[in-house]
Short mmCIF file of N, CA and C in Angstrom, two decimals:
data_model
loop_
_atom_site.label_atom_id
_atom_site.label_comp_id
_atom_site.label_asym_id
_atom_site.label_seq_id
_atom_site.Cartn_x
_atom_site.Cartn_y
_atom_site.Cartn_z
N MET A 30 -11.27 -11.57 17.26
CA MET A 30 -12.13 -10.69 16.52
C MET A 30 -11.29 -9.85 15.57
N ILE A 31 -11.72 -9.74 14.32
CA ILE A 31 -11.02 -8.95 13.32
C ILE A 31 -11.49 -7.49 13.42
N THR A 32 -10.53 -6.58 13.47
CA THR A 32 -10.82 -5.15 13.42
C THR A 32 -10.08 -4.55 12.23
N VAL A 33 -10.63 -3.50 11.67
CA VAL A 33 -10.03 -2.83 10.52
C VAL A 33 -9.95 -1.35 10.84
N ARG A 34 -8.81 -0.75 10.48
CA ARG A 34 -8.67 0.69 10.67
C ARG A 34 -7.78 1.28 9.57
N LYS A 35 -7.89 2.57 9.40
CA LYS A 35 -7.07 3.29 8.43
C LYS A 35 -5.65 3.43 8.99
N ALA A 36 -4.67 3.14 8.16
CA ALA A 36 -3.27 3.28 8.57
C ALA A 36 -2.94 4.76 8.76
N THR A 37 -2.03 5.01 9.68
CA THR A 37 -1.56 6.38 9.95
C THR A 37 -0.06 6.43 9.70
N ALA A 38 0.50 7.63 9.80
CA ALA A 38 1.95 7.80 9.63
C ALA A 38 2.73 6.95 10.63
N GLY A 39 2.15 6.70 11.79
CA GLY A 39 2.81 5.86 12.80
C GLY A 39 2.88 4.40 12.42
N ASP A 40 2.18 4.01 11.37
CA ASP A 40 2.16 2.61 10.92
C ASP A 40 3.18 2.33 9.82
N ILE A 41 4.03 3.28 9.48
CA ILE A 41 4.91 3.11 8.33
C ILE A 41 5.76 1.84 8.43
N GLY A 42 6.24 1.51 9.61
CA GLY A 42 7.03 0.29 9.78
C GLY A 42 6.22 -0.95 9.44
N LEU A 43 5.00 -1.03 9.94
CA LEU A 43 4.12 -2.16 9.65
C LEU A 43 3.74 -2.18 8.17
N LEU A 44 3.43 -1.03 7.60
CA LEU A 44 3.10 -0.97 6.17
C LEU A 44 4.24 -1.52 5.33
N MET A 45 5.46 -1.14 5.67
CA MET A 45 6.61 -1.61 4.91
C MET A 45 6.84 -3.10 5.11
N GLU A 46 6.66 -3.58 6.33
CA GLU A 46 6.78 -5.03 6.59
C GLU A 46 5.80 -5.81 5.72
N LEU A 47 4.55 -5.37 5.73
CA LEU A 47 3.52 -6.07 4.96
C LEU A 47 3.78 -5.95 3.46
N ARG A 48 4.24 -4.79 3.00
CA ARG A 48 4.52 -4.60 1.57
C ARG A 48 5.64 -5.54 1.11
N VAL A 49 6.73 -5.61 1.88
CA VAL A 49 7.85 -6.48 1.50
C VAL A 49 7.42 -7.94 1.56
N GLU A 50 6.66 -8.32 2.59
CA GLU A 50 6.17 -9.70 2.69
C GLU A 50 5.28 -10.04 1.50
N MET A 51 4.36 -9.13 1.16
CA MET A 51 3.44 -9.37 0.05
C MET A 51 4.21 -9.52 -1.26
N LEU A 52 5.17 -8.62 -1.52
CA LEU A 52 5.95 -8.72 -2.76
C LEU A 52 6.73 -10.02 -2.82
N SER A 53 7.25 -10.44 -1.68
CA SER A 53 8.00 -11.68 -1.60
C SER A 53 7.11 -12.89 -1.91
N VAL A 54 5.94 -12.95 -1.29
CA VAL A 54 5.02 -14.07 -1.48
C VAL A 54 4.49 -14.11 -2.91
N VAL A 55 4.02 -12.97 -3.41
CA VAL A 55 3.42 -12.92 -4.75
C VAL A 55 4.43 -13.27 -5.83
N ASN A 56 5.68 -12.84 -5.64
CA ASN A 56 6.71 -13.08 -6.65
C ASN A 56 7.57 -14.31 -6.38
N ASN A 57 7.24 -15.02 -5.29
CA ASN A 57 7.96 -16.24 -4.92
C ASN A 57 9.47 -16.02 -4.84
N ILE A 58 9.85 -14.96 -4.10
CA ILE A 58 11.25 -14.64 -3.89
C ILE A 58 11.48 -14.40 -2.41
N PRO A 59 12.72 -14.52 -1.95
CA PRO A 59 12.99 -14.20 -0.54
C PRO A 59 12.82 -12.70 -0.30
N GLU A 60 12.43 -12.33 0.91
CA GLU A 60 12.24 -10.91 1.24
C GLU A 60 13.52 -10.12 0.99
N SER A 61 14.66 -10.74 1.16
CA SER A 61 15.94 -10.05 0.94
C SER A 61 16.14 -9.67 -0.52
N SER A 62 15.36 -10.25 -1.43
CA SER A 62 15.48 -9.92 -2.85
C SER A 62 14.66 -8.69 -3.25
N VAL A 63 13.85 -8.18 -2.34
CA VAL A 63 13.10 -6.95 -2.64
C VAL A 63 14.10 -5.81 -2.57
N SER A 64 14.29 -5.13 -3.69
CA SER A 64 15.37 -4.14 -3.82
C SER A 64 15.18 -2.93 -2.91
N ASP A 65 16.29 -2.28 -2.63
CA ASP A 65 16.26 -1.03 -1.87
C ASP A 65 15.44 0.02 -2.61
N GLU A 66 15.51 0.03 -3.94
CA GLU A 66 14.75 1.00 -4.73
C GLU A 66 13.25 0.82 -4.50
N ILE A 67 12.78 -0.43 -4.51
CA ILE A 67 11.36 -0.69 -4.25
C ILE A 67 11.00 -0.28 -2.83
N ARG A 68 11.87 -0.59 -1.88
CA ARG A 68 11.60 -0.23 -0.48
C ARG A 68 11.51 1.28 -0.30
N VAL A 69 12.48 2.01 -0.84
CA VAL A 69 12.51 3.47 -0.69
C VAL A 69 11.30 4.10 -1.38
N ASN A 70 11.01 3.67 -2.59
CA ASN A 70 9.89 4.26 -3.33
C ASN A 70 8.54 3.88 -2.73
N SER A 71 8.43 2.67 -2.17
CA SER A 71 7.18 2.27 -1.51
C SER A 71 6.95 3.12 -0.27
N GLU A 72 8.00 3.30 0.52
CA GLU A 72 7.84 4.13 1.72
C GLU A 72 7.48 5.56 1.34
N ARG A 73 8.12 6.11 0.34
CA ARG A 73 7.80 7.47 -0.10
C ARG A 73 6.34 7.55 -0.54
N TYR A 74 5.87 6.53 -1.25
CA TYR A 74 4.49 6.53 -1.71
C TYR A 74 3.53 6.50 -0.52
N PHE A 75 3.81 5.65 0.47
CA PHE A 75 2.94 5.60 1.65
C PHE A 75 2.91 6.95 2.36
N ARG A 76 4.05 7.64 2.40
CA ARG A 76 4.15 8.89 3.14
C ARG A 76 3.57 10.09 2.40
N ASN A 77 3.46 10.06 1.07
CA ASN A 77 3.12 11.27 0.32
C ASN A 77 1.64 11.62 0.29
N GLY A 78 0.79 10.75 0.80
CA GLY A 78 -0.62 11.10 0.90
C GLY A 78 -1.47 10.78 -0.31
N ASP A 79 -0.90 10.13 -1.32
CA ASP A 79 -1.68 9.77 -2.51
C ASP A 79 -2.32 8.40 -2.40
N SER A 80 -2.44 7.90 -1.19
CA SER A 80 -3.04 6.59 -0.98
C SER A 80 -3.66 6.52 0.41
N ILE A 81 -4.54 5.56 0.56
CA ILE A 81 -5.11 5.23 1.87
C ILE A 81 -5.00 3.72 2.01
N THR A 82 -4.50 3.27 3.15
CA THR A 82 -4.38 1.84 3.39
C THR A 82 -5.24 1.46 4.59
N ALA A 83 -5.99 0.38 4.42
CA ALA A 83 -6.75 -0.21 5.53
C ALA A 83 -5.94 -1.37 6.08
N LEU A 84 -5.82 -1.42 7.38
CA LEU A 84 -5.12 -2.51 8.06
C LEU A 84 -6.14 -3.34 8.84
N ALA A 85 -6.04 -4.65 8.71
CA ALA A 85 -6.91 -5.56 9.45
C ALA A 85 -6.07 -6.26 10.51
N PHE A 86 -6.64 -6.44 11.69
CA PHE A 86 -5.95 -7.09 12.80
C PHE A 86 -6.84 -8.17 13.39
N ASP A 87 -6.20 -9.26 13.78
CA ASP A 87 -6.84 -10.31 14.57
C ASP A 87 -6.28 -10.12 15.97
N GLY A 88 -7.02 -9.40 16.81
CA GLY A 88 -6.46 -8.97 18.09
C GLY A 88 -5.39 -7.93 17.79
N ASN A 89 -4.14 -8.20 18.21
CA ASN A 89 -3.03 -7.30 17.93
C ASN A 89 -2.18 -7.77 16.76
N ILE A 90 -2.56 -8.88 16.14
CA ILE A 90 -1.75 -9.47 15.07
C ILE A 90 -2.24 -8.96 13.71
N PRO A 91 -1.33 -8.38 12.92
CA PRO A 91 -1.74 -7.95 11.58
C PRO A 91 -2.27 -9.13 10.78
N ALA A 92 -3.46 -8.96 10.19
CA ALA A 92 -4.09 -10.05 9.45
C ALA A 92 -4.26 -9.73 7.97
N GLY A 93 -4.06 -8.48 7.57
CA GLY A 93 -4.20 -8.13 6.17
C GLY A 93 -4.19 -6.64 5.95
N CYS A 94 -4.17 -6.27 4.67
CA CYS A 94 -4.18 -4.86 4.30
C CYS A 94 -4.68 -4.71 2.87
N ALA A 95 -5.07 -3.49 2.54
CA ALA A 95 -5.45 -3.14 1.17
C ALA A 95 -5.22 -1.65 1.01
N THR A 96 -4.72 -1.28 -0.16
CA THR A 96 -4.40 0.13 -0.43
C THR A 96 -5.21 0.63 -1.62
N ILE A 97 -5.73 1.83 -1.50
CA ILE A 97 -6.34 2.50 -2.64
C ILE A 97 -5.43 3.68 -2.98
N CYS A 98 -4.97 3.71 -4.22
CA CYS A 98 -4.06 4.76 -4.70
C CYS A 98 -4.85 5.72 -5.57
N PHE A 99 -4.61 6.99 -5.38
CA PHE A 99 -5.27 8.02 -6.18
C PHE A 99 -4.29 8.48 -7.25
N ILE A 100 -4.75 8.43 -8.49
CA ILE A 100 -3.89 8.69 -9.63
C ILE A 100 -4.51 9.82 -10.45
N GLY A 101 -3.71 10.81 -10.77
CA GLY A 101 -4.18 11.90 -11.61
C GLY A 101 -3.93 11.60 -13.08
N VAL A 102 -4.96 11.73 -13.88
CA VAL A 102 -4.84 11.58 -15.33
C VAL A 102 -5.44 12.83 -15.97
N MET A 103 -5.24 12.99 -17.26
CA MET A 103 -5.79 14.14 -17.94
C MET A 103 -7.32 14.12 -17.85
N PRO A 104 -7.93 15.23 -17.45
CA PRO A 104 -9.39 15.28 -17.34
C PRO A 104 -10.09 15.08 -18.68
N THR A 105 -11.31 14.58 -18.60
CA THR A 105 -12.16 14.42 -19.78
C THR A 105 -13.51 15.05 -19.48
N PHE A 106 -14.36 15.16 -20.49
CA PHE A 106 -15.70 15.71 -20.26
C PHE A 106 -16.49 14.85 -19.28
N SER A 107 -16.33 13.55 -19.38
CA SER A 107 -17.09 12.66 -18.49
C SER A 107 -16.42 12.49 -17.13
N HIS A 108 -15.17 12.93 -17.00
CA HIS A 108 -14.45 12.80 -15.72
C HIS A 108 -13.56 14.04 -15.55
N PRO A 109 -14.18 15.19 -15.24
CA PRO A 109 -13.45 16.46 -15.25
C PRO A 109 -12.37 16.63 -14.19
N SER A 110 -12.40 15.86 -13.11
CA SER A 110 -11.36 16.01 -12.08
C SER A 110 -10.05 15.34 -12.50
N GLY A 111 -10.15 14.31 -13.31
CA GLY A 111 -8.96 13.58 -13.71
C GLY A 111 -8.43 12.65 -12.62
N VAL A 112 -9.08 12.61 -11.47
CA VAL A 112 -8.61 11.75 -10.37
C VAL A 112 -9.23 10.37 -10.53
N ARG A 113 -8.38 9.39 -10.50
CA ARG A 113 -8.80 7.99 -10.58
C ARG A 113 -8.32 7.27 -9.32
N ALA A 114 -8.88 6.12 -9.07
CA ALA A 114 -8.45 5.31 -7.93
C ALA A 114 -8.10 3.91 -8.42
N HIS A 115 -7.11 3.34 -7.77
CA HIS A 115 -6.64 1.99 -8.12
C HIS A 115 -6.47 1.22 -6.82
N ILE A 116 -7.17 0.10 -6.70
CA ILE A 116 -7.05 -0.73 -5.50
C ILE A 116 -5.93 -1.73 -5.73
N MET A 117 -5.01 -1.79 -4.78
CA MET A 117 -3.89 -2.71 -4.91
C MET A 117 -3.39 -3.16 -3.53
N ASN A 118 -2.43 -4.03 -3.54
CA ASN A 118 -1.82 -4.54 -2.31
C ASN A 118 -2.85 -5.15 -1.37
N VAL A 119 -3.85 -5.83 -1.93
CA VAL A 119 -4.81 -6.56 -1.10
C VAL A 119 -4.09 -7.82 -0.66
N TYR A 120 -3.86 -7.92 0.62
CA TYR A 120 -3.03 -9.01 1.13
C TYR A 120 -3.55 -9.48 2.46
#
């Protein structure tokens, strides 16, 4: 049975595993080719609270993830908060 839940700070290891695996698969490169800069900045992004990630599990086995990132842009009359969302890392 597939279950889905919001990732927590305790999931950072799993989030990073899935992020590196996804980057490797999408870019057709070995996981070892994902730079330390990408790893450090990805972890910082997951930790800073500007995103929410949903994790899917088949039993206890990670089956997928998706992240929504909140991005601040200059406000407009039609969008006065300036907050936008971007869905990414659907894997």
